[in-house]
Amino acid sequence: MRDNAPCSRADIAASTGLNKATVSSLVADLIDRRLVRETGLTENRVGRPATMLVLDGSPYASIGLEVNVDYLTAVAVDLSGERLLSWRRAFPGATATPAQAVAAVAALTRRVVNRMTKDQRQVLGVAVAVPGLIGTDGTVRVAPNLGWHEVDLAGDLAKALRDPGFPIQVENDANLAVLAEHRFGPLGGTPNLVYLTGEVGVGAGVILDGRLRRGGQGFSGEIGHIQIDPQGPRCRCGRTGCLEAVAGIGVLVSTTDPAEVESEIDEVVRRAKAGDAATLDQLATVGRDLGRGIAIAANLLDPDAVILGGYYVPLAPWLLPAAADQARALSIAADFGGCEIVASTLGYGAAALGGAARVLDSVDSGRLPSP
Amino acid sequence: MRDNAPCSRADIAASTGLNKATVSSLVADLIDRRLVRETGLTENRVGRPATMLVLDGSPYASIGLEVNVDYLTAVAVDLSGERLLSWRRAFPGATATPAQAVAAVAALTRRVVNRMTKDQRQVLGVAVAVPGLIGTDGTVRVAPNLGWHEVDLAGDLAKALRDPGFPIQVENDANLAVLAEHRFGPLGGTPNLVYLTGEVGVGAGVILDGRLRRGGQGFSGEIGHIQIDPQGPRCRCGRTGCLEAVAGIGVLVSTTDPAEVESEIDEVVRRAKAGDAATLDQLATVGRDLGRGIAIAANLLDPDAVILGGYYVPLAPWLLPAAADQARALSIAADFGGCEIVASTLGYGAAALGGAARVLDSVDSGRLPSP
DNA sequence: ACTAATTTGTTTGGCTAGCAGACGAACTAA
DNA sequence: TTAGTTCGTCTGCTAGCCAAACAAATTAGT
């Protein structure tokens, strides 16, 4: 129904192969739960007009949050995918303690939840994106840019919200961003996707066969520290030639203050638009190195598409051609295995949006709210 | 039952949560299909003795084949995992035409099938391992070492066997090898595995969340041509610094004749055992470069284990320490994410055995032979 | 205007898978 | 010999789904 709305019960029966009677009873249950709503009838067709069905957006909301080095983001989405709210708020993530972060996130969450309940919506769940290694149990093992170590964010947040009555999840930012692309992006539904976060760090989110793949410990997608060039520059992690040391956003900016990165990137864009040779050169070099990293992921995973996010998006006009050339040259499959490289269109809120997507995923996979 | 045999109906009910009556009826159906057999009773316990159940090995067989540059391998396995047959036969794969290969594989298959029918076994299926890129439809897109291009091996084989009455599948050798490890190896059942074939080429088979991941086009696992060092040596593929150019078996042998590789590797082992400094040095270098490749895969996929196969196995005593050191140094997760690096114990027949495993997988996932 | 054709969605009755609980069978422990 | 335990089957029951019939609401054609 999400893909083909509005559609009739008969449409669903035809496309799923289920019996009309079965569809009717299932739809009745979904209407009881206020997940689905009848809209008008079809007209101007032979035969009895069909009563059309749509996902009912109004009674529920799904909330996604993102903690980052310089801001908190909150997104709320309804069941039909409509964006209800998108807030961004400055936050000194790089210097705040985990306890301060929990308090700030809890405060923001409370405000979003209040807004939702004022709108008569029930909150289905909250998922928080964190840039770092997240264990399979949802605790933050380590988030270098936030200076966090073994923080049970989900538990602390639940405590701060005093048993909020909806589940709270924590997940890696790249993992959530790729979920956002999979549900809301122009390549939505594509079964094999890789998403690259373009921040000072570079992380990957990997969807294979339609599901997020988190690896054994939940640490998959750590592409930022694969070694692109053993003779490359030293990375802040202490190793040499890491992808993020040669193709991270940090290569293009001089500041170490995360709050200033955005304006510096704007400046790079300005110089590139003006045709500044040194800038164009530097962007081409970063693009090629990024292409090397993409080629590695593509050779290993054979995705249908690689999506560039974060600050890679405004720089895409200059990065993409070089990256695509390099990736194609280094790919073993003919024609790059039909894999596309594209810039994300979801903007900076991708990870938070992915949090909301994750909550919706759990509804789609059967955890329905009771009637 | 495969994991806990022999076990009683009551055991199954207890461990699955199914009702005893349900288990009884399902078991009756499996016994009808001759997939399961009752063995003796338990004794010396309080209460009524249980009738124990085991997988019935005798009525069926699953066949795996491998086409390689210098040999064909055939393996037959019964339902309980017992090896029934393991044949290896010289075959000039590097020079034979696809048609000749089909004829040779068909002849070998016929002999295996005849043996199975003589033993009163029904063949459940055949899966053929091919070193190359295999499309999602099972056609061989390209197999460089065999000189193949767009060969519909499954179709041709079915034609040559004149509608054999069992399904024929074709799959990449590394993909099948990792299935063999997952079913028969000491790490069997581990949900996230990477297997590296150690031949002149290097390929990877990837299992994530318990299932083989083939990527969008079926081309996943092409780790052999990821660029380890942009300043590295030229690879036979024309690129520079590919993993197989720095850590493939070809680095350690001088011959280009695949038939002679095995004896040359034996010679390397002899020299290493004798403590020859140049050899040990070379092995350490290859081990380190292999470790770089492993680190890349581990950072991106976070597997529970990486398994080295092919000629890496006899060389493992010298390669593994260097590879593990390097991989640990380049891994972002603490303690290498708990990931083990081990040598395969399945021997050269791993890919063929994996073919048999694939057929058994399809039985386990519900394609049962009729009663 | 009226009938035939078409399409929708509900109703009816039936089938199957699985469940809970009762029960007989077969054993051990005291 | 009796009590207790465990196994596997048997007996009804329910939930989910199906096929087919059917009523409702429309268009197409004469």
PDB file of C-alpha atoms in Angstrom, chain A residues 272 280-292 294 306 308 312-330 336 339-343:
ATOM      1  CA  ALA A 272      35.021  26.264  -7.478  1.00  0.00           C
ATOM      2  CA  LEU A 280      39.313  22.642  -8.865  1.00  0.00           C
ATOM      3  CA  ASP A 281      42.539  20.711  -8.765  1.00  0.00           C
ATOM      4  CA  GLN A 282      42.133  19.873  -5.130  1.00  0.00           C
ATOM      5  CA  LEU A 283      38.526  18.790  -5.645  1.00  0.00           C
ATOM      6  CA  ALA A 284      39.550  16.555  -8.533  1.00  0.00           C
ATOM      7  CA  THR A 285      42.213  14.929  -6.365  1.00  0.00           C
ATOM      8  CA  VAL A 286      39.779  14.348  -3.512  1.00  0.00           C
ATOM      9  CA  GLY A 287      37.243  13.040  -6.025  1.00  0.00           C
ATOM     10  CA  ARG A 288      39.740  10.539  -7.420  1.00  0.00           C
ATOM     11  CA  ASP A 289      40.692   9.322  -3.947  1.00  0.00           C
ATOM     12  CA  LEU A 290      37.039   9.052  -3.046  1.00  0.00           C
ATOM     13  CA  GLY A 291      36.591   7.069  -6.250  1.00  0.00           C
ATOM     14  CA  ARG A 292      39.245   4.636  -5.046  1.00  0.00           C
ATOM     15  CA  ILE A 294      34.088   3.655  -3.772  1.00  0.00           C
ATOM     16  CA  VAL A 306      26.604   4.412  -4.049  1.00  0.00           C
ATOM     17  CA  LEU A 308      27.260  10.450  -1.310  1.00  0.00           C
ATOM     18  CA  TYR A 312      29.924  15.716  -0.400  1.00  0.00           C
ATOM     19  CA  VAL A 313      26.513  16.891  -1.668  1.00  0.00           C
ATOM     20  CA  PRO A 314      27.312  20.588  -2.284  1.00  0.00           C
ATOM     21  CA  LEU A 315      30.687  19.530  -3.715  1.00  0.00           C
ATOM     22  CA  ALA A 316      29.209  16.791  -5.894  1.00  0.00           C
ATOM     23  CA  PRO A 317      29.352  18.744  -9.167  1.00  0.00           C
ATOM     24  CA  TRP A 318      33.149  18.696  -8.910  1.00  0.00           C
ATOM     25  CA  LEU A 319      33.740  15.499  -6.945  1.00  0.00           C
ATOM     26  CA  LEU A 320      31.404  13.146  -8.784  1.00  0.00           C
ATOM     27  CA  PRO A 321      32.997  13.138 -12.254  1.00  0.00           C
ATOM     28  CA  ALA A 322      36.470  12.404 -10.891  1.00  0.00           C
ATOM     29  CA  ALA A 323      35.148   9.842  -8.422  1.00  0.00           C
ATOM     30  CA  ALA A 324      33.078   8.068 -11.062  1.00  0.00           C
ATOM     31  CA  ASP A 325      35.988   7.946 -13.513  1.00  0.00           C
ATOM     32  CA  GLN A 326      38.318   6.498 -10.917  1.00  0.00           C
ATOM     33  CA  ALA A 327      35.768   4.024  -9.590  1.00  0.00           C
ATOM     34  CA  ARG A 328      34.986   2.805 -13.097  1.00  0.00           C
ATOM     35  CA  ALA A 329      38.670   2.391 -13.868  1.00  0.00           C
ATOM     36  CA  LEU A 330      39.244   0.332 -10.721  1.00  0.00           C
ATOM     37  CA  PHE A 336      31.020  -0.707 -13.093  1.00  0.00           C
ATOM     38  CA  CYS A 339      26.309   0.713 -10.257  1.00  0.00           C
ATOM     39  CA  GLU A 340      25.344   4.387 -10.051  1.00  0.00           C
ATOM     40  CA  ILE A 341      27.182   7.007  -8.023  1.00  0.00           C
ATOM     41  CA  VAL A 342      24.885   9.836  -7.005  1.00  0.00           C
ATOM     42  CA  ALA A 343      24.681  12.674  -4.513  1.00  0.00           C
TER      43      ALA A 343
END
